[in-house]
Short mmCIF file of C-alpha atoms in Angstrom, two decimals:
data_model
loop_
_atom_site.label_atom_id
_atom_site.label_comp_id
_atom_site.label_asym_id
_atom_site.label_seq_id
_atom_site.Cartn_x
_atom_site.Cartn_y
_atom_site.Cartn_z
CA MET A 1 -7.68 19.33 -67.85
CA ALA A 2 -3.55 21.20 -67.11
CA PRO A 3 -2.38 20.18 -64.71
CA THR A 4 -2.94 22.96 -61.30
CA LYS A 5 0.13 24.99 -60.10
CA TYR A 6 0.79 25.25 -56.45
CA SER A 7 2.56 27.70 -54.35
CA ASP A 8 3.04 27.63 -50.64
CA ARG A 9 1.53 31.60 -49.61
CA THR A 10 1.28 32.26 -45.85
CA ILE A 11 -2.32 32.60 -45.10
CA PRO A 12 -2.26 35.13 -42.04
CA THR A 13 -3.62 34.33 -39.17
CA VAL A 14 -5.53 36.49 -36.02
CA SER A 15 -6.37 35.49 -32.23
CA LEU A 16 -9.65 37.44 -31.17
CA ALA A 17 -8.07 36.67 -27.45
CA ASN A 18 -8.79 39.69 -25.38
CA PHE A 19 -10.19 41.55 -27.97
CA ASP A 20 -11.29 44.72 -26.51
CA ASN A 21 -7.81 45.27 -25.03
CA ARG A 22 -5.86 43.88 -28.36
CA ILE A 23 -8.99 45.71 -30.25
CA ASP A 24 -5.73 48.08 -32.28
CA GLU A 25 -3.73 44.87 -33.24
CA ILE A 26 -6.39 43.43 -34.41
CA THR A 27 -7.94 45.60 -36.30
CA LYS A 28 -3.79 45.86 -38.14
CA GLN A 29 -3.71 42.59 -38.84
CA LEU A 30 -7.01 42.45 -40.80
CA VAL A 31 -6.72 45.96 -43.01
CA ASP A 32 -3.59 44.09 -43.52
CA ALA A 33 -4.86 40.59 -43.85
CA ALA A 34 -7.28 42.26 -46.39
CA GLU A 35 -5.25 44.80 -48.16
CA ASN A 36 -3.24 42.58 -49.17
CA VAL A 37 -3.49 38.50 -49.77
CA GLY A 38 -8.37 38.72 -48.84
CA PHE A 39 -8.39 35.87 -46.94
CA PHE A 40 -7.19 34.89 -43.32
CA CYS A 41 -7.66 32.87 -40.66
CA LEU A 42 -8.97 33.80 -36.82
CA VAL A 43 -8.57 31.54 -33.68
CA ASP A 44 -9.55 32.40 -30.21
CA HIS A 45 -13.17 32.79 -31.56
CA GLY A 46 -15.34 32.31 -28.92
CA ILE A 47 -17.01 28.86 -31.18
CA SER A 48 -15.87 26.20 -29.38
CA ARG A 49 -14.66 23.21 -31.18
CA GLU A 50 -18.63 20.87 -29.77
CA GLN A 51 -20.28 23.79 -31.07
CA VAL A 52 -19.12 23.27 -34.32
CA ASP A 53 -19.07 19.62 -34.32
CA LYS A 54 -22.74 19.27 -33.50
CA ILE A 55 -23.80 21.93 -36.17
CA PHE A 56 -21.36 19.32 -38.73
CA ASP A 57 -23.77 16.44 -36.96
CA ALA A 58 -26.94 18.56 -38.30
CA SER A 59 -26.01 19.62 -41.17
CA ALA A 60 -25.02 15.33 -41.87
CA ALA A 61 -28.40 14.56 -40.44
CA PHE A 62 -30.57 17.34 -42.88
CA PHE A 63 -28.54 15.77 -45.78
CA SER A 64 -29.01 12.39 -45.52
CA LEU A 65 -32.82 12.99 -45.99
CA ASP A 66 -34.22 11.54 -48.50
CA ASP A 67 -34.53 13.62 -51.62
CA ASP A 68 -38.63 13.97 -51.51
CA VAL A 69 -38.30 15.12 -47.43
CA LYS A 70 -35.34 17.85 -48.02
CA ALA A 71 -37.63 18.81 -52.13
CA GLN A 72 -40.05 19.95 -49.08
CA VAL A 73 -38.60 23.11 -48.30
CA PRO A 74 -37.31 23.73 -51.77
CA PHE A 75 -34.48 26.69 -53.00
CA SER A 76 -35.97 30.77 -53.65
CA ALA A 77 -33.75 32.39 -55.03
CA GLN A 78 -36.35 35.33 -54.31
CA HIS A 79 -35.31 34.89 -51.01
CA ASN A 80 -32.08 33.27 -51.20
CA ALA A 81 -32.93 30.55 -48.70
CA GLY A 82 -33.96 27.06 -48.37
CA TRP A 83 -32.54 23.69 -50.07
CA GLU A 84 -30.90 22.60 -53.98
CA LYS A 85 -28.50 19.45 -55.59
CA ASN A 86 -27.29 20.02 -58.19
CA ALA A 87 -28.40 23.32 -59.43
CA GLN A 88 -25.53 25.96 -58.56
CA ILE A 89 -23.64 26.90 -62.12
CA ARG A 90 -20.09 29.11 -61.96
CA PRO A 91 -19.51 31.38 -65.10
CA SER A 92 -15.66 30.29 -63.86
CA THR A 93 -16.77 26.26 -65.78
CA GLY A 94 -20.16 26.28 -67.04
CA ALA A 95 -21.32 23.70 -65.49
CA ALA A 96 -23.17 23.34 -62.15
CA ASP A 97 -21.53 22.21 -58.99
CA GLN A 98 -21.17 18.58 -57.66
CA LYS A 99 -22.40 19.44 -54.39
CA GLU A 100 -26.16 19.80 -52.47
CA SER A 101 -26.36 22.98 -49.89
CA TYR A 102 -29.32 24.18 -47.11
CA GLN A 103 -29.25 28.05 -47.05
CA MET A 104 -31.19 29.82 -44.10
CA GLN A 105 -31.61 33.09 -43.17
CA PHE A 106 -32.67 34.96 -39.99
CA GLY A 107 -36.23 35.98 -40.35
CA SER A 108 -39.27 36.10 -42.50
CA ASN A 109 -37.42 34.63 -46.24
CA MET A 110 -36.89 31.15 -44.09
CA ASP A 111 -41.09 31.23 -43.99
CA GLY A 112 -42.43 27.69 -45.17
CA ARG A 113 -38.32 26.93 -46.05
CA TRP A 114 -37.74 24.95 -42.14
CA LEU A 115 -38.93 21.13 -41.75
CA ALA A 116 -41.41 20.55 -40.04
CA GLU A 117 -40.24 19.76 -36.21
CA GLU A 118 -40.62 16.04 -35.95
CA THR A 119 -38.98 15.46 -39.40
CA LEU A 120 -36.16 17.02 -37.92
CA PRO A 121 -36.05 17.45 -34.26
CA GLY A 122 -33.91 20.26 -32.55
CA PHE A 123 -32.68 21.11 -36.17
CA ARG A 124 -33.98 24.75 -36.57
CA ASP A 125 -32.33 25.84 -32.83
CA GLU A 126 -29.73 23.82 -33.36
CA ALA A 127 -29.26 26.07 -37.34
CA LEU A 128 -30.18 29.13 -35.48
CA HIS A 129 -28.18 29.22 -32.31
CA PHE A 130 -24.87 28.43 -34.58
CA MET A 131 -25.35 31.14 -37.14
CA ARG A 132 -25.84 33.56 -33.74
CA LEU A 133 -22.02 32.03 -33.18
CA ALA A 134 -21.45 33.13 -35.99
CA GLN A 135 -23.17 36.67 -36.08
CA SER A 136 -20.71 37.79 -32.60
CA VAL A 137 -17.36 36.74 -34.94
CA SER A 138 -18.47 38.56 -37.34
CA GLU A 139 -19.31 41.63 -35.84
CA HIS A 140 -15.69 42.03 -33.94
CA LEU A 141 -14.26 42.22 -37.46
CA MET A 142 -17.40 44.55 -38.61
CA VAL A 143 -15.97 46.87 -35.85
CA CYS A 144 -13.01 46.47 -37.03
CA PHE A 145 -12.76 47.18 -40.75
CA ALA A 146 -14.59 49.40 -39.54
CA ARG A 147 -11.92 51.39 -37.38
CA GLY A 148 -9.42 50.79 -40.54
CA LEU A 149 -11.61 52.35 -43.57
CA GLY A 150 -12.51 55.67 -41.11
CA PHE A 151 -16.39 54.73 -40.06
CA PRO A 152 -18.02 54.13 -36.46
CA ASP A 153 -17.25 51.55 -34.36
CA ASP A 154 -20.83 49.96 -34.90
CA TYR A 155 -20.78 50.83 -38.83
CA PHE A 156 -21.28 47.88 -40.18
CA ILE A 157 -22.73 45.78 -37.85
CA LYS A 158 -25.68 48.54 -37.95
CA ALA A 159 -25.63 47.70 -41.41
CA HIS A 160 -25.72 43.97 -40.94
CA ASP A 161 -28.56 44.08 -38.38
CA ILE A 162 -30.20 40.57 -38.26
CA SER A 163 -32.39 41.14 -35.62
CA GLU A 164 -34.27 43.60 -38.41
CA PRO A 165 -37.31 42.19 -40.33
CA ASP A 166 -34.58 42.75 -44.07
CA SER A 167 -31.74 41.14 -42.59
CA GLN A 168 -30.21 39.30 -45.87
CA THR A 169 -27.07 37.29 -44.23
CA VAL A 170 -27.44 33.98 -45.23
CA GLY A 171 -25.88 30.67 -43.42
CA ARG A 172 -25.41 28.03 -45.47
CA LEU A 173 -24.74 23.87 -44.98
CA LEU A 174 -23.02 22.27 -47.95
CA HIS A 175 -22.70 18.69 -48.60
CA TYR A 176 -20.62 17.72 -51.74
CA PHE A 177 -20.87 14.30 -53.11
CA PRO A 178 -18.01 11.65 -53.47
CA THR A 179 -16.21 10.62 -56.47
CA PRO A 180 -14.62 8.40 -58.43
CA GLU A 181 -11.08 8.00 -58.33
CA THR A 182 -10.72 6.28 -61.85
CA ASN A 183 -10.88 8.02 -64.76
CA ASP A 184 -14.01 8.53 -65.76
CA GLY A 185 -13.53 11.10 -68.58
CA LYS A 186 -15.18 13.55 -66.39
CA VAL A 187 -14.62 17.06 -64.79
CA HIS A 188 -15.77 16.41 -61.44
CA HIS A 189 -16.63 20.01 -60.15
CA ARG A 190 -17.03 20.70 -56.78
CA ALA A 191 -17.07 24.71 -56.57
CA GLY A 192 -15.55 25.82 -59.72
CA ALA A 193 -13.11 29.58 -58.95
CA HIS A 194 -15.42 32.48 -58.29
CA CYS A 195 -15.38 35.96 -55.64
CA ASP A 196 -17.64 35.65 -53.19
CA TRP A 197 -20.55 38.99 -52.98
CA ASP A 198 -20.35 38.80 -49.88
CA PHE A 199 -19.08 41.74 -47.32
CA VAL A 200 -17.15 39.08 -45.55
CA THR A 201 -16.85 35.47 -45.22
CA LEU A 202 -16.53 32.71 -42.52
CA LEU A 203 -16.30 29.23 -43.79
CA PHE A 204 -15.74 26.09 -41.50
CA GLN A 205 -14.34 23.41 -42.43
CA LYS A 206 -13.82 19.61 -41.36
CA ALA A 207 -10.20 17.83 -40.69
CA GLY A 208 -9.65 15.63 -43.39
CA GLN A 209 -11.97 17.01 -46.34
CA SER A 210 -9.94 19.26 -48.63
CA GLY A 211 -9.98 20.94 -51.64
CA LEU A 212 -11.22 24.28 -50.91
CA GLU A 213 -8.06 26.34 -52.30
CA ILE A 214 -7.30 30.47 -53.28
CA CYS A 215 -5.98 32.60 -55.89
CA PRO A 216 -4.86 36.11 -54.28
CA GLY A 217 -6.87 38.65 -56.04
CA ARG A 218 -3.85 40.59 -56.75
CA GLU A 219 -1.82 38.39 -57.79
CA THR A 220 -4.41 36.87 -60.06
CA THR A 221 -3.89 37.57 -63.94
CA SER A 222 -6.65 35.81 -66.11
CA ARG A 223 -10.45 36.17 -64.89
CA PHE A 224 -10.71 32.46 -63.05
CA GLY A 225 -7.49 31.86 -62.47
CA GLU A 226 -7.05 29.37 -64.69
CA SER A 227 -3.81 29.91 -65.19
CA ASP A 228 -2.56 31.00 -62.26
CA VAL A 229 -0.72 29.64 -58.56
CA TRP A 230 -2.69 28.35 -56.90
CA THR A 231 -2.55 28.03 -52.51
CA LYS A 232 -4.35 25.09 -50.69
CA VAL A 233 -6.00 25.91 -47.70
CA GLU A 234 -5.48 23.05 -45.74
CA PRO A 235 -7.95 21.90 -42.21
CA ASP A 236 -6.24 21.62 -39.80
CA PRO A 237 -7.40 18.76 -36.93
CA ASP A 238 -5.15 20.58 -34.02
CA SER A 239 -6.96 23.42 -34.93
CA ASN A 240 -10.38 25.93 -34.34
CA ALA A 241 -10.14 27.73 -37.04
CA ILE A 242 -12.14 29.67 -39.20
CA ILE A 243 -11.15 30.71 -43.03
CA CYS A 244 -12.68 33.94 -43.55
CA ASN A 245 -12.69 35.58 -46.92
CA ILE A 246 -13.47 39.15 -47.99
CA GLY A 247 -15.90 39.54 -50.29
CA ASP A 248 -17.16 41.85 -53.39
CA LEU A 249 -19.19 43.78 -50.77
CA LEU A 250 -16.46 45.14 -48.51
CA MET A 251 -14.27 45.05 -51.97
CA SER A 252 -16.43 48.10 -53.17
CA TRP A 253 -17.37 49.35 -49.45
CA SER A 254 -13.42 49.85 -48.84
CA ASP A 255 -13.22 51.62 -52.65
CA ASP A 256 -11.13 49.03 -53.60
CA ARG A 257 -9.06 49.26 -50.72
CA PHE A 258 -9.34 45.22 -49.42
CA LYS A 259 -9.67 42.69 -52.16
CA SER A 260 -12.15 40.11 -52.41
CA THR A 261 -10.61 37.05 -53.86
CA LEU A 262 -10.41 34.77 -56.07
CA HIS A 263 -10.89 30.32 -54.65
CA ARG A 264 -12.72 26.98 -55.56
CA VAL A 265 -13.55 23.66 -53.83
CA LYS A 266 -11.09 21.58 -56.42
CA ALA A 267 -12.31 19.45 -58.83
CA PRO A 268 -10.24 15.69 -57.56
CA SER A 269 -8.31 14.80 -60.12
CA GLU A 270 -4.45 14.21 -59.27
CA PRO A 271 -2.99 12.55 -56.46
CA GLY A 272 -3.30 13.95 -53.00
CA ASP A 273 -7.15 15.08 -54.02
CA PHE A 274 -9.84 14.73 -51.73
CA TYR A 275 -12.66 12.18 -52.83
CA GLY A 276 -14.59 11.69 -50.91
CA GLU A 277 -18.13 13.20 -49.64
CA ARG A 278 -17.22 16.39 -48.07
CA TYR A 279 -18.59 18.90 -45.87
CA SER A 280 -18.41 22.76 -45.00
CA ILE A 281 -20.04 25.58 -43.16
CA ALA A 282 -20.85 29.00 -45.09
CA PHE A 283 -21.93 31.76 -42.89
CA PHE A 284 -22.27 34.56 -45.78
CA ASN A 285 -22.28 38.97 -44.19
CA GLN A 286 -24.47 39.99 -46.45
CA PRO A 287 -26.03 43.32 -45.43
CA ARG A 288 -29.43 44.59 -44.66
CA MET A 289 -31.71 46.06 -47.95
CA SER A 290 -31.99 49.45 -47.18
CA ALA A 291 -28.39 49.43 -45.90
CA GLN A 292 -27.01 52.55 -48.02
CA ILE A 293 -23.30 51.24 -49.26
CA GLN A 294 -21.13 53.93 -50.05
CA GLY A 295 -17.07 53.61 -49.43
CA PRO A 296 -14.81 56.50 -47.92
CA LYS A 297 -13.97 58.34 -50.91
CA GLN A 298 -16.94 57.53 -52.77
CA LYS A 299 -15.73 56.15 -55.79
CA TYR A 300 -18.91 54.31 -56.59
CA PRO A 301 -22.44 55.48 -56.44
CA MET A 302 -24.59 54.72 -53.88
CA LEU A 303 -26.08 51.37 -53.93
CA THR A 304 -29.13 49.69 -50.71
CA GLY A 305 -27.92 46.40 -49.67
CA GLU A 306 -31.24 45.33 -51.60
CA GLU A 307 -29.47 46.91 -54.88
CA PHE A 308 -26.05 45.65 -54.55
CA THR A 309 -27.25 41.50 -53.66
CA ARG A 310 -29.53 41.79 -56.76
CA ASN A 311 -26.88 43.51 -59.23
CA ALA A 312 -24.68 40.76 -58.04
CA MET A 313 -26.67 37.67 -59.35
CA GLN A 314 -27.76 39.68 -62.21
CA ARG A 315 -23.68 39.65 -63.11
CA ASN A 316 -23.81 36.27 -62.25
CA PHE A 317 -26.53 34.88 -64.24
CA LYS A 318 -25.06 36.91 -66.72
CA ALA A 319 -21.71 35.30 -66.77
CA VAL A 320 -23.23 32.19 -66.94
CA LEU A 321 -25.01 32.62 -69.83
CA GLU A 322 -22.33 33.03 -71.64
CA ALA A 323 -19.73 30.21 -70.16
CA LYS A 324 -22.43 28.01 -71.44
CA GLU A 325 -22.24 29.36 -74.88
CA LYS A 326 -18.76 29.59 -74.92
CA GLN A 327 -18.95 25.36 -74.30
CA ALA A 328 -21.91 24.96 -76.76
CA GLN A 329 -19.83 26.31 -79.34
CA ARG A 330 -16.81 24.30 -78.32
CA ALA A 331 -18.67 21.96 -78.65
CA VAL A 332 -20.78 22.18 -81.73
CA GLY A 333 -17.72 24.03 -84.22
CA PRO A 334 -16.99 27.48 -84.44
CA GLY A 335 -20.11 29.42 -87.44
CA VAL A 336 -23.14 27.05 -85.86
CA PRO A 337 -25.56 28.89 -83.91
CA THR A 338 -26.30 27.91 -80.38
CA ALA A 339 -29.93 28.14 -77.68
CA THR A 340 -28.73 28.22 -73.60
CA SER A 341 -30.72 27.64 -71.21
CA VAL A 342 -29.82 28.40 -67.57
CA SER A 343 -30.83 28.12 -63.86
CA VAL A 344 -28.28 29.43 -61.02
CA GLY A 345 -28.71 28.94 -57.35
CA ALA A 346 -27.35 31.65 -54.78
#
């Protein structure tokens, strides 16, 4: 595997301090970041370090359970919720990410997908509490992006109302497995290059557990950034920052004005890479199933949130099949027919 090319791009940092009085300034900063980078760093967001540490402790407690216990709440593609392990295949790699995850939602999609209270006391309450904190931060961003696009302040908030039964917003606990530091001839993909298909993603990282890298959309010259220049996004041990990225949904909703950004968690392979187990938490702002999605210039036909999510999953599934087919073809040589099967998580 060829060495990765890197550049120390500046990732904008946006403070949400004194939000009501600074909303115009914050809106300008967020719109600039969304248009030109697709990633930004949030500080002064109101979630304390202690609250972040508590949810990471809860995540570690969940993933430390035996697999047969976690398998009591298996991932459901229909509901986009539950536990999966080594199941998410990226089109950019054609291989499963070396991780496990647990996806949680606010409503009925979680029926039967919470472990019993006696199995993991307090976990459900802690997880939902943290997800509500993340939603509160997200709603500040939604107000600013609505203003930037000329919509009413509450336009995106209503479209992502987690109190409604058709909410699709997801909190995802992630646990990447440790990888060997000696060359065993394998590529240990953690999260292959991809763009998120949600509105905006809030990512919480643990200090010392590096690997996140971005390749901004306006600069990407290949489909998955294979030949492009990447930037490392290192967790700051002295900061309680949230790393945020624009998703495909907001890109579409802005008529492509805001850019969904290619990113990955690098497969460790070089000196200085992090090989140990890695934890992160992602909060994916997904639209309500009934939300009507169309940008101010109506560049694309109107879709519901349900249709947008279904289309995104179908595109991903098709791309995975194509990647697996190419991988199999390379293995057997040109002109030899191959058969491909694949399962895809959310």
